[in-house]
Amino acid sequence: MQVLTGNKREITLMLWNEQLEKAKKSLEESKECYRRFGDDDSKQWIEEDQRKVDEIEQEIKEVIDFMNDHNIK
């Protein structure tokens, strides 16, 4: 089990950033598959992965706004 150190804001943003990095990595892998094989499945994966990256980025913005509004440091 990993022990996280830092304040609530740092830990929260670090965890969200981990999810974002995983989603971006998956998107890059899907793009590479499409580049190599050019099939419709790879194209669909790109769309799904891009949607997931966009959703996570939006969630991060909402979390930051929430923390700012509630003075969470």
Coordinates of N, CA and C in Angstrom, one line a residue:
M1 N 0.8 -1.2 0.0 CA 0.0 0.0 0.0 C 0.9 1.2 0.0
Q2 N 0.5 2.2 -0.8 CA 1.3 3.4 -1.0 C 0.8 4.4 0.1
V3 N 1.8 5.0 0.7 CA 1.4 6.1 1.7 C 1.6 7.4 1.0
L4 N 0.5 8.2 1.0 CA 0.6 9.5 0.3 C 0.8 10.6 1.4
T5 N 1.7 11.5 1.0 CA 2.0 12.6 1.9 C 1.7 13.9 1.2
G6 N 1.3 14.9 2.0 CA 0.9 16.2 1.4 C -0.4 16.6 2.0
N7 N -0.8 17.8 1.6 CA -2.1 18.3 2.0 C -3.2 17.7 1.1
K8 N -4.5 17.9 1.5 CA -5.6 17.3 0.8 C -5.6 17.7 -0.7
R9 N -5.3 19.0 -1.0 CA -5.3 19.5 -2.3 C -4.3 18.8 -3.2
E10 N -3.0 18.7 -2.7 CA -1.9 18.0 -3.4 C -2.3 16.5 -3.7
I11 N -2.8 15.8 -2.7 CA -3.1 14.4 -2.8 C -4.2 14.2 -3.8
T12 N -5.2 15.0 -3.7 CA -6.4 14.9 -4.6 C -5.9 15.2 -6.1
L13 N -5.2 16.2 -6.3 CA -4.7 16.5 -7.7 C -3.7 15.5 -8.2
M14 N -2.9 14.9 -7.3 CA -2.0 13.9 -7.7 C -2.7 12.6 -8.2
L15 N -3.8 12.2 -7.4 CA -4.6 11.1 -7.8 C -5.3 11.3 -9.1
W16 N -5.9 12.5 -9.3 CA -6.5 12.8 -10.6 C -5.5 12.8 -11.7
N17 N -4.3 13.3 -11.4 CA -3.3 13.4 -12.5 C -2.9 12.0 -12.9
E18 N -2.8 11.1 -12.0 CA -2.5 9.7 -12.3 C -3.5 9.1 -13.3
Q19 N -4.8 9.4 -13.0 CA -5.9 8.9 -13.9 C -5.7 9.5 -15.3
L20 N -5.4 10.8 -15.3 CA -5.3 11.5 -16.6 C -4.1 10.9 -17.4
E21 N -3.0 10.7 -16.7 CA -1.8 10.1 -17.4 C -2.1 8.7 -18.0
K22 N -2.8 7.9 -17.2 CA -3.2 6.6 -17.7 C -4.1 6.7 -19.0
A23 N -5.0 7.6 -18.9 CA -5.9 7.8 -20.1 C -5.2 8.3 -21.3
K24 N -4.2 9.2 -21.1 CA -3.4 9.8 -22.2 C -2.5 8.7 -22.8
K25 N -2.0 7.8 -21.9 CA -1.2 6.7 -22.4 C -2.0 5.8 -23.3
S26 N -3.2 5.5 -22.8 CA -4.1 4.6 -23.6 C -4.4 5.2 -24.9
L27 N -4.7 6.5 -24.9 CA -5.0 7.2 -26.2 C -3.8 7.2 -27.1
E28 N -2.6 7.3 -26.6 CA -1.4 7.2 -27.5 C -1.2 5.8 -28.0
E29 N -1.5 4.8 -27.2 CA -1.4 3.4 -27.7 C -2.4 3.2 -28.8
S30 N -3.6 3.7 -28.6 CA -4.7 3.6 -29.6 C -4.3 4.2 -30.9
K31 N -3.7 5.4 -30.8 CA -3.2 6.1 -32.0 C -2.2 5.3 -32.7
E32 N -1.3 4.7 -32.0 CA -0.2 3.9 -32.6 C -0.8 2.7 -33.3
C33 N -1.8 2.1 -32.7 CA -2.5 0.9 -33.3 C -3.1 1.4 -34.6
Y34 N -3.7 2.5 -34.6 CA -4.4 3.0 -35.8 C -3.4 3.3 -36.9
R35 N -2.2 3.9 -36.5 CA -1.2 4.2 -37.4 C -0.6 2.9 -38.1
R36 N -0.5 1.9 -37.2 CA 0.1 0.6 -37.8 C -0.9 -0.2 -38.6
F37 N -2.2 -0.2 -38.1 CA -3.1 -1.2 -38.7 C -4.2 -0.4 -39.5
G38 N -4.6 0.8 -39.1 CA -5.6 1.6 -39.8 C -7.0 0.9 -39.8
D39 N -7.3 0.1 -38.9 CA -8.6 -0.5 -38.9 C -9.7 0.3 -38.1
D40 N -10.9 0.0 -38.3 CA -12.0 0.7 -37.7 C -12.0 0.6 -36.1
D41 N -11.6 -0.6 -35.7 CA -11.5 -0.8 -34.2 C -10.6 0.2 -33.6
S42 N -9.4 0.4 -34.1 CA -8.5 1.3 -33.6 C -9.0 2.7 -33.6
K43 N -9.7 3.1 -34.7 CA -10.3 4.4 -34.8 C -11.4 4.6 -33.7
Q44 N -12.2 3.6 -33.4 CA -13.2 3.7 -32.3 C -12.5 3.8 -31.0
W45 N -11.4 3.1 -30.8 CA -10.6 3.2 -29.5 C -10.1 4.6 -29.3
I46 N -9.6 5.2 -30.4 CA -9.1 6.6 -30.3 C -10.3 7.5 -29.8
E47 N -11.4 7.4 -30.4 CA -12.6 8.2 -30.0 C -12.9 8.0 -28.6
E48 N -13.0 6.8 -28.1 CA -13.3 6.4 -26.8 C -12.3 7.0 -25.8
D49 N -11.0 6.8 -26.1 CA -9.9 7.2 -25.3 C -9.9 8.8 -25.2
Q50 N -10.1 9.4 -26.3 CA -10.1 10.9 -26.3 C -11.3 11.4 -25.5
R51 N -12.4 10.8 -25.6 CA -13.6 11.2 -24.8 C -13.2 11.0 -23.3
K52 N -12.6 9.9 -22.9 CA -12.2 9.7 -21.5 C -11.2 10.8 -21.0
V53 N -10.2 11.1 -21.9 CA -9.3 12.2 -21.5 C -10.0 13.5 -21.3
D54 N -10.9 13.8 -22.2 CA -11.7 15.1 -22.0 C -12.5 15.1 -20.8
E55 N -13.1 13.9 -20.5 CA -13.9 13.8 -19.2 C -13.1 14.0 -18.0
I56 N -11.9 13.4 -18.0 CA -11.1 13.5 -16.8 C -10.6 15.0 -16.6
E57 N -10.2 15.6 -17.8 CA -9.7 17.0 -17.7 C -10.8 17.9 -17.2
Q58 N -12.1 17.6 -17.6 CA -13.2 18.4 -17.1 C -13.4 18.2 -15.6
E59 N -13.3 16.9 -15.2 CA -13.5 16.6 -13.8 C -12.4 17.3 -12.9
I60 N -11.2 17.3 -13.4 CA -10.1 18.0 -12.7 C -10.4 19.5 -12.5
K61 N -10.9 20.1 -13.6 CA -11.3 21.5 -13.5 C -12.4 21.7 -12.5
E62 N -13.4 20.8 -12.5 CA -14.5 20.9 -11.5 C -13.9 20.7 -10.1
V63 N -13.0 19.8 -9.9 CA -12.5 19.6 -8.5 C -11.7 20.8 -8.1
I64 N -10.9 21.3 -9.0 CA -10.1 22.5 -8.6 C -11.0 23.7 -8.2
D65 N -12.1 23.9 -9.0 CA -13.0 24.9 -8.7 C -13.7 24.7 -7.4
F66 N -14.1 23.5 -7.1 CA -14.7 23.1 -5.8 C -13.8 23.4 -4.7
M67 N -12.5 23.0 -4.8 CA -11.5 23.2 -3.7 C -11.3 24.7 -3.5
N68 N -11.3 25.5 -4.6 CA -11.1 26.9 -4.5 C -12.3 27.6 -3.8
D69 N -13.5 27.1 -4.2 CA -14.7 27.7 -3.6 C -14.8 27.4 -2.1
H70 N -14.3 26.2 -1.7 CA -14.5 25.8 -0.3 C -13.1 26.0 0.5
N71 N -12.2 26.8 -0.1 CA -11.0 27.1 0.5 C -10.2 25.9 1.0
I72 N -10.1 24.9 0.2 CA -9.4 23.6 0.6 C -8.0 23.8 0.1
K73 N -7.1 23.7 1.0 CA -5.6 23.9 0.7 C -4.9 22.6 0.8

